[in-house]
PDB file of C-alpha atoms in Angstrom:
ATOM      1  CA  UNK V  95      24.804 -20.598 -12.617  1.00 38.00           C
ATOM      2  CA  UNK V  96      25.549 -19.102  -9.219  1.00 41.00           C
ATOM      3  CA  UNK V  97      27.076 -15.622  -9.245  1.00 42.00           C
ATOM      4  CA  UNK V  98      28.621 -14.064  -6.165  1.00 42.00           C
ATOM      5  CA  UNK V  99      27.719 -10.422  -5.579  1.00 41.00           C
ATOM      6  CA  UNK V 100      30.314  -8.525  -3.557  1.00 40.00           C
ATOM      7  CA  UNK V 101      28.662  -5.779  -1.475  1.00 41.00           C
ATOM      8  CA  UNK V 102      30.545  -2.604  -0.690  1.00 44.00           C
ATOM      9  CA  UNK V 103      31.183  -1.753   2.949  1.00 38.00           C
ATOM     10  CA  UNK V 104      29.608   1.716   2.878  1.00 50.00           C
ATOM     11  CA  UNK V 105      26.936   2.354   5.483  1.00 69.00           C
ATOM     12  CA  UNK V 106      24.003   2.482   3.125  1.00 76.00           C
ATOM     13  CA  UNK V 107      21.502   2.653   5.984  1.00 78.00           C
ATOM     14  CA  UNK V 108      21.971   6.409   5.653  1.00 80.00           C
ATOM     15  CA  UNK V 109      20.273   8.426   2.871  1.00 80.00           C
ATOM     16  CA  UNK V 110      23.621  10.034   2.038  1.00 81.00           C
ATOM     17  CA  UNK V 111      24.809   6.766   0.467  1.00 86.00           C
ATOM     18  CA  UNK V 112      22.026   6.490  -2.113  1.00 95.00           C
ATOM     19  CA  UNK V 113      21.402   7.717  -5.644  1.00 96.00           C
ATOM     20  CA  UNK V 114      17.653   7.980  -6.274  1.00 98.00           C
ATOM     21  CA  UNK V 115      16.290   7.977  -9.835  1.00 98.00           C
ATOM     22  CA  UNK V 116      12.767   9.258 -10.573  1.00 98.00           C
ATOM     23  CA  UNK V 117      11.208   9.106 -14.074  1.00 97.00           C
ATOM     24  CA  UNK V 118       8.790  11.989 -14.638  1.00 97.00           C
ATOM     25  CA  UNK V 119       6.162  13.096 -17.123  1.00 95.00           C
ATOM     26  CA  UNK V 120       3.869  15.948 -16.050  1.00 95.00           C
ATOM     27  CA  UNK V 121       3.966  15.143 -12.328  1.00 96.00           C
ATOM     28  CA  UNK V 122       4.132  18.637 -10.830  1.00 96.00           C
ATOM     29  CA  UNK V 123       1.180  17.978  -8.488  1.00 94.00           C
ATOM     30  CA  UNK V 124       2.736  14.920  -6.845  1.00 96.00           C
ATOM     31  CA  UNK V 125       6.476  15.179  -7.412  1.00 97.00           C
ATOM     32  CA  UNK V 126       7.155  17.769  -4.712  1.00 96.00           C
ATOM     33  CA  UNK V 127       6.017  15.527  -1.869  1.00 96.00           C
ATOM     34  CA  UNK V 128       8.444  12.790  -2.870  1.00 97.00           C
ATOM     35  CA  UNK V 129      11.344  15.184  -3.433  1.00 98.00           C
ATOM     36  CA  UNK V 130      10.763  16.629   0.022  1.00 97.00           C
ATOM     37  CA  UNK V 131      11.348  13.161   1.501  1.00 97.00           C
ATOM     38  CA  UNK V 132      14.620  12.778  -0.385  1.00 97.00           C
ATOM     39  CA  UNK V 133      16.499  15.943   0.480  1.00 95.00           C
ATOM     40  CA  UNK V 134      19.192  14.018   2.377  1.00 93.00           C
ATOM     41  CA  UNK V 135      20.166  11.551  -0.339  1.00 95.00           C
ATOM     42  CA  UNK V 136      23.599  11.727  -1.928  1.00 93.00           C
ATOM     43  CA  UNK V 137      22.175  12.184  -5.407  1.00 97.00           C
ATOM     44  CA  UNK V 138      18.622  12.987  -6.457  1.00 98.00           C
ATOM     45  CA  UNK V 139      18.054  12.462 -10.184  1.00 98.00           C
ATOM     46  CA  UNK V 140      14.842  13.389 -11.997  1.00 98.00           C
ATOM     47  CA  UNK V 141      14.642  12.168 -15.594  1.00 98.00           C
ATOM     48  CA  UNK V 142      11.987  14.022 -17.565  1.00 97.00           C
ATOM     49  CA  UNK V 143      10.216  12.574 -20.593  1.00 95.00           C
ATOM     50  CA  UNK V 144       8.884  15.854 -21.989  1.00 93.00           C
ATOM     51  CA  UNK V 145       6.862  17.536 -19.241  1.00 94.00           C
ATOM     52  CA  UNK V 146       5.027  20.777 -19.954  1.00 94.00           C
ATOM     53  CA  UNK V 147       3.510  21.421 -16.517  1.00 94.00           C
ATOM     54  CA  UNK V 148       6.423  22.764 -14.487  1.00 94.00           C
ATOM     55  CA  UNK V 149       7.773  19.412 -13.277  1.00 96.00           C
ATOM     56  CA  UNK V 150      11.275  20.261 -14.496  1.00 97.00           C
ATOM     57  CA  UNK V 151      11.295  23.642 -12.790  1.00 97.00           C
ATOM     58  CA  UNK V 152      10.070  22.081  -9.554  1.00 97.00           C
ATOM     59  CA  UNK V 153      12.783  19.403  -9.677  1.00 97.00           C
ATOM     60  CA  UNK V 154      15.496  22.030 -10.079  1.00 97.00           C
ATOM     61  CA  UNK V 155      13.996  24.218  -7.368  1.00 97.00           C
ATOM     62  CA  UNK V 156      14.134  21.286  -4.937  1.00 97.00           C
ATOM     63  CA  UNK V 157      17.760  20.469  -5.657  1.00 96.00           C
ATOM     64  CA  UNK V 158      17.428  17.536  -8.035  1.00 97.00           C
ATOM     65  CA  UNK V 159      19.756  16.876 -10.932  1.00 97.00           C
ATOM     66  CA  UNK V 160      17.539  17.170 -14.000  1.00 98.00           C
ATOM     67  CA  UNK V 161      18.094  14.944 -17.021  1.00 97.00           C
ATOM     68  CA  UNK V 162      15.960  14.936 -20.144  1.00 94.00           C
ATOM     69  CA  UNK V 163      14.864  12.222 -22.568  1.00 89.00           C
ATOM     70  CA  UNK V 164      13.696  12.973 -26.078  1.00 80.00           C
ATOM     71  CA  UNK V 165      10.447  11.051 -25.573  1.00 80.00           C
ATOM     72  CA  UNK V 166       8.199   9.668 -22.848  1.00 82.00           C
ATOM     73  CA  UNK V 167       9.781   6.223 -22.488  1.00 90.00           C
ATOM     74  CA  UNK V 168      10.085   5.114 -18.873  1.00 93.00           C
ATOM     75  CA  UNK V 169      12.593   2.371 -19.572  1.00 94.00           C
ATOM     76  CA  UNK V 170      14.846   4.823 -21.403  1.00 95.00           C
ATOM     77  CA  UNK V 171      14.391   7.420 -18.653  1.00 97.00           C
ATOM     78  CA  UNK V 172      15.372   4.964 -15.917  1.00 97.00           C
ATOM     79  CA  UNK V 173      18.332   3.671 -17.903  1.00 96.00           C
ATOM     80  CA  UNK V 174      19.548   7.219 -18.548  1.00 96.00           C
ATOM     81  CA  UNK V 175      19.268   8.119 -14.879  1.00 97.00           C
ATOM     82  CA  UNK V 176      21.122   5.001 -13.762  1.00 97.00           C
ATOM     83  CA  UNK V 177      23.897   5.646 -16.263  1.00 95.00           C
ATOM     84  CA  UNK V 178      24.476   9.101 -14.774  1.00 95.00           C
ATOM     85  CA  UNK V 179      24.190   7.971 -11.123  1.00 96.00           C
ATOM     86  CA  UNK V 180      27.419   8.017  -9.138  1.00 92.00           C
ATOM     87  CA  UNK V 181      26.287   6.253  -5.961  1.00 89.00           C
ATOM     88  CA  UNK V 182      27.085   2.640  -5.138  1.00 89.00           C
ATOM     89  CA  UNK V 183      23.415   1.987  -4.245  1.00 93.00           C
ATOM     90  CA  UNK V 184      20.484   2.870  -6.461  1.00 97.00           C
ATOM     91  CA  UNK V 185      16.811   3.331  -5.679  1.00 98.00           C
ATOM     92  CA  UNK V 186      14.304   3.684  -8.511  1.00 98.00           C
ATOM     93  CA  UNK V 187      10.927   5.136  -7.556  1.00 98.00           C
ATOM     94  CA  UNK V 188       7.920   6.677  -9.308  1.00 97.00           C
ATOM     95  CA  UNK V 189       7.004  10.326  -8.864  1.00 96.00           C
ATOM     96  CA  UNK V 190       3.644   9.696  -7.164  1.00 96.00           C
ATOM     97  CA  UNK V 191       5.174   7.614  -4.349  1.00 96.00           C
ATOM     98  CA  UNK V 192       5.490   8.420  -0.658  1.00 97.00           C
ATOM     99  CA  UNK V 193       8.158   6.500   1.234  1.00 97.00           C
ATOM    100  CA  UNK V 194       7.913   4.892   4.668  1.00 97.00           C
ATOM    101  CA  UNK V 195       9.962   6.318   7.536  1.00 94.00           C
ATOM    102  CA  UNK V 196      13.495   4.942   7.554  1.00 94.00           C
ATOM    103  CA  UNK V 197      13.150   3.718   3.988  1.00 96.00           C
ATOM    104  CA  UNK V 198      16.881   3.381   3.317  1.00 93.00           C
ATOM    105  CA  UNK V 199      17.533   1.384   6.487  1.00 94.00           C
ATOM    106  CA  UNK V 200      14.705  -0.994   5.626  1.00 96.00           C
ATOM    107  CA  UNK V 201      16.118  -1.559   2.154  1.00 96.00           C
ATOM    108  CA  UNK V 202      19.647  -1.928   3.505  1.00 93.00           C
ATOM    109  CA  UNK V 203      18.510  -4.656   5.909  1.00 93.00           C
ATOM    110  CA  UNK V 204      17.069  -6.559   2.954  1.00 95.00           C
ATOM    111  CA  UNK V 205      20.116  -6.180   0.724  1.00 94.00           C
ATOM    112  CA  UNK V 206      22.422  -7.454   3.455  1.00 92.00           C
ATOM    113  CA  UNK V 207      20.601 -10.783   3.664  1.00 94.00           C
ATOM    114  CA  UNK V 208      22.490 -13.701   2.085  1.00 94.00           C
ATOM    115  CA  UNK V 209      21.512 -14.255  -1.522  1.00 95.00           C
ATOM    116  CA  UNK V 210      19.439 -11.074  -1.811  1.00 96.00           C
ATOM    117  CA  UNK V 211      20.338  -8.762  -4.684  1.00 95.00           C
ATOM    118  CA  UNK V 212      17.320  -6.419  -4.895  1.00 97.00           C
ATOM    119  CA  UNK V 213      14.507  -5.171  -2.681  1.00 97.00           C
ATOM    120  CA  UNK V 214      11.178  -3.377  -3.003  1.00 98.00           C
ATOM    121  CA  UNK V 215       8.341  -2.299  -0.711  1.00 98.00           C
ATOM    122  CA  UNK V 216       4.807  -3.492  -0.150  1.00 97.00           C
ATOM    123  CA  UNK V 217       2.230  -1.510  -2.102  1.00 96.00           C
ATOM    124  CA  UNK V 218      -0.330   0.766  -0.485  1.00 96.00           C
ATOM    125  CA  UNK V 219      -2.778   2.744  -2.621  1.00 95.00           C
ATOM    126  CA  UNK V 220      -3.808   6.167  -1.372  1.00 91.00           C
ATOM    127  CA  UNK V 221      -7.538   5.715  -1.841  1.00 85.00           C
ATOM    128  CA  UNK V 222     -10.360   4.030   0.039  1.00 82.00           C
ATOM    129  CA  UNK V 223     -12.432   0.975  -0.783  1.00 88.00           C
ATOM    130  CA  UNK V 224     -12.298  -2.763  -0.233  1.00 91.00           C
ATOM    131  CA  UNK V 225     -11.374  -3.426  -3.854  1.00 90.00           C
ATOM    132  CA  UNK V 226      -8.085  -1.587  -3.443  1.00 91.00           C
ATOM    133  CA  UNK V 227      -7.370  -3.348  -0.145  1.00 93.00           C
ATOM    134  CA  UNK V 228      -7.910  -6.663  -1.945  1.00 93.00           C
ATOM    135  CA  UNK V 229      -5.638  -5.484  -4.736  1.00 90.00           C
ATOM    136  CA  UNK V 230      -2.907  -4.666  -2.206  1.00 92.00           C
ATOM    137  CA  UNK V 231      -3.247  -8.133  -0.703  1.00 94.00           C
ATOM    138  CA  UNK V 232      -2.798  -9.904  -4.037  1.00 91.00           C
ATOM    139  CA  UNK V 233       0.082  -7.627  -5.022  1.00 92.00           C
ATOM    140  CA  UNK V 234       1.814  -8.612  -1.790  1.00 93.00           C
ATOM    141  CA  UNK V 235       1.291 -12.297  -2.518  1.00 93.00           C
ATOM    142  CA  UNK V 236       2.678 -11.939  -6.029  1.00 91.00           C
ATOM    143  CA  UNK V 237       5.666  -9.829  -5.075  1.00 92.00           C
ATOM    144  CA  UNK V 238       6.570 -11.949  -2.029  1.00 91.00           C
ATOM    145  CA  UNK V 239       5.933 -15.502  -3.191  1.00 90.00           C
ATOM    146  CA  UNK V 240       6.901 -15.053  -6.836  1.00 91.00           C
ATOM    147  CA  UNK V 241       9.472 -12.314  -6.163  1.00 93.00           C
ATOM    148  CA  UNK V 242       7.872 -10.084  -8.804  1.00 92.00           C
ATOM    149  CA  UNK V 243       7.513  -6.517  -7.519  1.00 94.00           C
ATOM    150  CA  UNK V 244       6.606  -3.915 -10.116  1.00 92.00           C
ATOM    151  CA  UNK V 245       7.980  -0.439 -10.563  1.00 92.00           C
ATOM    152  CA  UNK V 246       5.408   1.323  -8.401  1.00 94.00           C
ATOM    153  CA  UNK V 247       6.818  -0.585  -5.393  1.00 97.00           C
ATOM    154  CA  UNK V 248      10.251   0.995  -5.861  1.00 97.00           C
ATOM    155  CA  UNK V 249      13.395  -1.011  -6.504  1.00 98.00           C
ATOM    156  CA  UNK V 250      16.689  -0.932  -4.584  1.00 97.00           C
ATOM    157  CA  UNK V 251      19.845  -2.456  -6.011  1.00 96.00           C
ATOM    158  CA  UNK V 252      23.593  -1.915  -5.921  1.00 94.00           C
ATOM    159  CA  UNK V 253      25.193  -0.226  -8.906  1.00 93.00           C
ATOM    160  CA  UNK V 254      27.409  -3.294  -9.285  1.00 93.00           C
ATOM    161  CA  UNK V 255      24.449  -5.661  -9.574  1.00 95.00           C
ATOM    162  CA  UNK V 256      22.601  -3.260 -11.870  1.00 96.00           C
ATOM    163  CA  UNK V 257      25.515  -3.305 -14.291  1.00 95.00           C
ATOM    164  CA  UNK V 258      25.952  -7.058 -14.026  1.00 95.00           C
ATOM    165  CA  UNK V 259      22.355  -7.764 -15.007  1.00 95.00           C
ATOM    166  CA  UNK V 260      22.328  -5.240 -17.847  1.00 95.00           C
ATOM    167  CA  UNK V 261      20.086  -2.601 -16.280  1.00 96.00           C
ATOM    168  CA  UNK V 262      16.798  -1.246 -17.584  1.00 96.00           C
ATOM    169  CA  UNK V 263      16.097  -1.742 -21.245  1.00 94.00           C
ATOM    170  CA  UNK V 264      14.938   1.365 -23.172  1.00 92.00           C
ATOM    171  CA  UNK V 265      11.384   0.117 -23.636  1.00 89.00           C
ATOM    172  CA  UNK V 266       8.218   2.156 -22.948  1.00 82.00           C
ATOM    173  CA  UNK V 267       6.358  -0.574 -21.051  1.00 86.00           C
ATOM    174  CA  UNK V 268       7.245  -3.685 -19.012  1.00 88.00           C
ATOM    175  CA  UNK V 269      10.659  -2.261 -18.181  1.00 92.00           C
ATOM    176  CA  UNK V 270      10.173  -3.205 -14.511  1.00 93.00           C
ATOM    177  CA  UNK V 271       9.079  -6.796 -15.155  1.00 92.00           C
ATOM    178  CA  UNK V 272      11.891  -7.274 -17.672  1.00 93.00           C
ATOM    179  CA  UNK V 273      14.545  -6.195 -15.175  1.00 96.00           C
ATOM    180  CA  UNK V 274      13.155  -8.143 -12.217  1.00 96.00           C
ATOM    181  CA  UNK V 275      12.983 -11.348 -14.229  1.00 93.00           C
ATOM    182  CA  UNK V 276      16.667 -10.991 -15.086  1.00 95.00           C
ATOM    183  CA  UNK V 277      17.520 -10.195 -11.467  1.00 96.00           C
ATOM    184  CA  UNK V 278      15.821 -13.388 -10.279  1.00 94.00           C
ATOM    185  CA  UNK V 279      18.350 -15.410 -12.255  1.00 94.00           C
ATOM    186  CA  UNK V 280      21.106 -14.014 -10.014  1.00 94.00           C
ATOM    187  CA  UNK V 281      19.506 -14.059  -6.571  1.00 96.00           C
ATOM    188  CA  UNK V 282      16.471 -13.188  -4.491  1.00 96.00           C
ATOM    189  CA  UNK V 283      14.272 -10.110  -4.868  1.00 97.00           C
ATOM    190  CA  UNK V 284      12.635  -9.492  -1.488  1.00 97.00           C
ATOM    191  CA  UNK V 285       9.969  -7.222  -0.032  1.00 97.00           C
ATOM    192  CA  UNK V 286      10.859  -4.890   2.844  1.00 97.00           C
ATOM    193  CA  UNK V 287       8.560  -4.917   5.911  1.00 95.00           C
ATOM    194  CA  UNK V 288       6.922  -1.572   5.124  1.00 97.00           C
ATOM    195  CA  UNK V 289       4.698  -0.064   2.453  1.00 97.00           C
ATOM    196  CA  UNK V 290       5.265   2.551  -0.193  1.00 97.00           C
ATOM    197  CA  UNK V 291       2.146   4.641  -0.783  1.00 97.00           C
ATOM    198  CA  UNK V 292       1.155   5.550  -4.339  1.00 95.00           C
ATOM    199  CA  UNK V 293      -1.624   7.616  -5.847  1.00 91.00           C
ATOM    200  CA  UNK V 294      -4.874   5.814  -6.572  1.00 83.00           C
ATOM    201  CA  UNK V 295      -5.549   7.885  -9.697  1.00 84.00           C
ATOM    202  CA  UNK V 296      -5.074   5.138 -12.308  1.00 81.00           C
ATOM    203  CA  UNK V 297      -7.401   2.690 -10.531  1.00 77.00           C
ATOM    204  CA  UNK V 298      -9.957   5.415  -9.895  1.00 77.00           C
ATOM    205  CA  UNK V 299      -9.890   6.461 -13.545  1.00 78.00           C
ATOM    206  CA  UNK V 300     -10.444   3.001 -15.063  1.00 77.00           C
ATOM    207  CA  UNK V 301     -11.879   1.109 -12.133  1.00 78.00           C
ATOM    208  CA  UNK V 302      -9.979  -1.484 -10.132  1.00 76.00           C
ATOM    209  CA  UNK V 303     -11.095  -4.629 -11.960  1.00 77.00           C
ATOM    210  CA  UNK V 304     -10.877  -3.100 -15.419  1.00 83.00           C
ATOM    211  CA  UNK V 305      -7.384  -1.781 -14.700  1.00 80.00           C
ATOM    212  CA  UNK V 306      -6.192  -5.133 -13.328  1.00 77.00           C
ATOM    213  CA  UNK V 307      -7.673  -7.048 -16.272  1.00 82.00           C
ATOM    214  CA  UNK V 308      -6.084  -4.716 -18.810  1.00 79.00           C
ATOM    215  CA  UNK V 309      -2.668  -4.971 -17.149  1.00 76.00           C
ATOM    216  CA  UNK V 310      -2.891  -8.751 -16.908  1.00 77.00           C
ATOM    217  CA  UNK V 311      -3.656  -9.026 -20.628  1.00 79.00           C
ATOM    218  CA  UNK V 312      -0.713  -6.772 -21.451  1.00 76.00           C
ATOM    219  CA  UNK V 313       1.661  -8.906 -19.360  1.00 77.00           C
ATOM    220  CA  UNK V 314       0.472 -12.114 -21.014  1.00 76.00           C
ATOM    221  CA  UNK V 315       0.935 -10.577 -24.454  1.00 74.00           C
ATOM    222  CA  UNK V 316       4.422  -9.382 -23.545  1.00 65.00           C
ATOM    223  CA  UNK V 317       5.446 -12.845 -22.327  1.00 77.00           C
ATOM    224  CA  UNK V 318       4.225 -14.220 -25.647  1.00 75.00           C
ATOM    225  CA  UNK V 319       6.589 -11.922 -27.505  1.00 74.00           C
ATOM    226  CA  UNK V 320       4.471  -8.885 -28.386  1.00 74.00           C
ATOM    227  CA  UNK V 321       6.779  -5.862 -28.433  1.00 73.00           C
ATOM    228  CA  UNK V 322       6.616  -3.243 -25.697  1.00 66.00           C
ATOM    229  CA  UNK V 323       6.054  -0.564 -28.358  1.00 72.00           C
ATOM    230  CA  UNK V 324       2.876  -2.259 -29.592  1.00 74.00           C
ATOM    231  CA  UNK V 325       1.674  -2.824 -26.028  1.00 65.00           C
ATOM    232  CA  UNK V 326       2.214   0.836 -25.183  1.00 70.00           C
ATOM    233  CA  UNK V 327      -0.314   1.803 -27.859  1.00 66.00           C
ATOM    234  CA  UNK V 328      -2.873  -0.531 -26.295  1.00 62.00           C
ATOM    235  CA  UNK V 329      -2.030   0.821 -22.809  1.00 61.00           C
TER     236      UNK V 329
END
């Protein structure tokens, strides 16, 4: 079924038109760099899942609106932040990300294309090594050809579309894949011509191939109906 999405006429090429939602759990070392890039947005929302390292204090110090969740559940954190957001255009991004210059204009250009209802960035990992460069290449193929960006690539969407599709589900894992798959039923999810840079810590901790293999197994299990709560324990 084809659904028409009516875009508002606000100039959302400017940061002042965006509400940005950031889920956080003990991210004090990396959060400040992202918040510094977002000082001009209309609404900066940090949703904490129970940090004990000063992340909440840092968010408040840097002018963010701080919301709290009772547990570390990224789906619930994102849903809570979106529910409180007042802007007509939403951008969801992880705390370890660094945005490309002109990020909002790049996303706006994508969202104005006919049939496009959501946009994300290419992935760049802040660490060296050919394995990570190969990972970035395959992530770009997946997110471009299959229109399946994951949460660490950021996600831009209008508040209207977010509500229409039902938003993030309060699940601790696969919340990004779940939402994008529903979005694809309404229109195109495209990749902006720039990269978002994320920390390489998770791939460095487990190793690139081991991390990719683990994540692939989790996605297959989720598609087969295994609950996100069970998968979180394995994660």
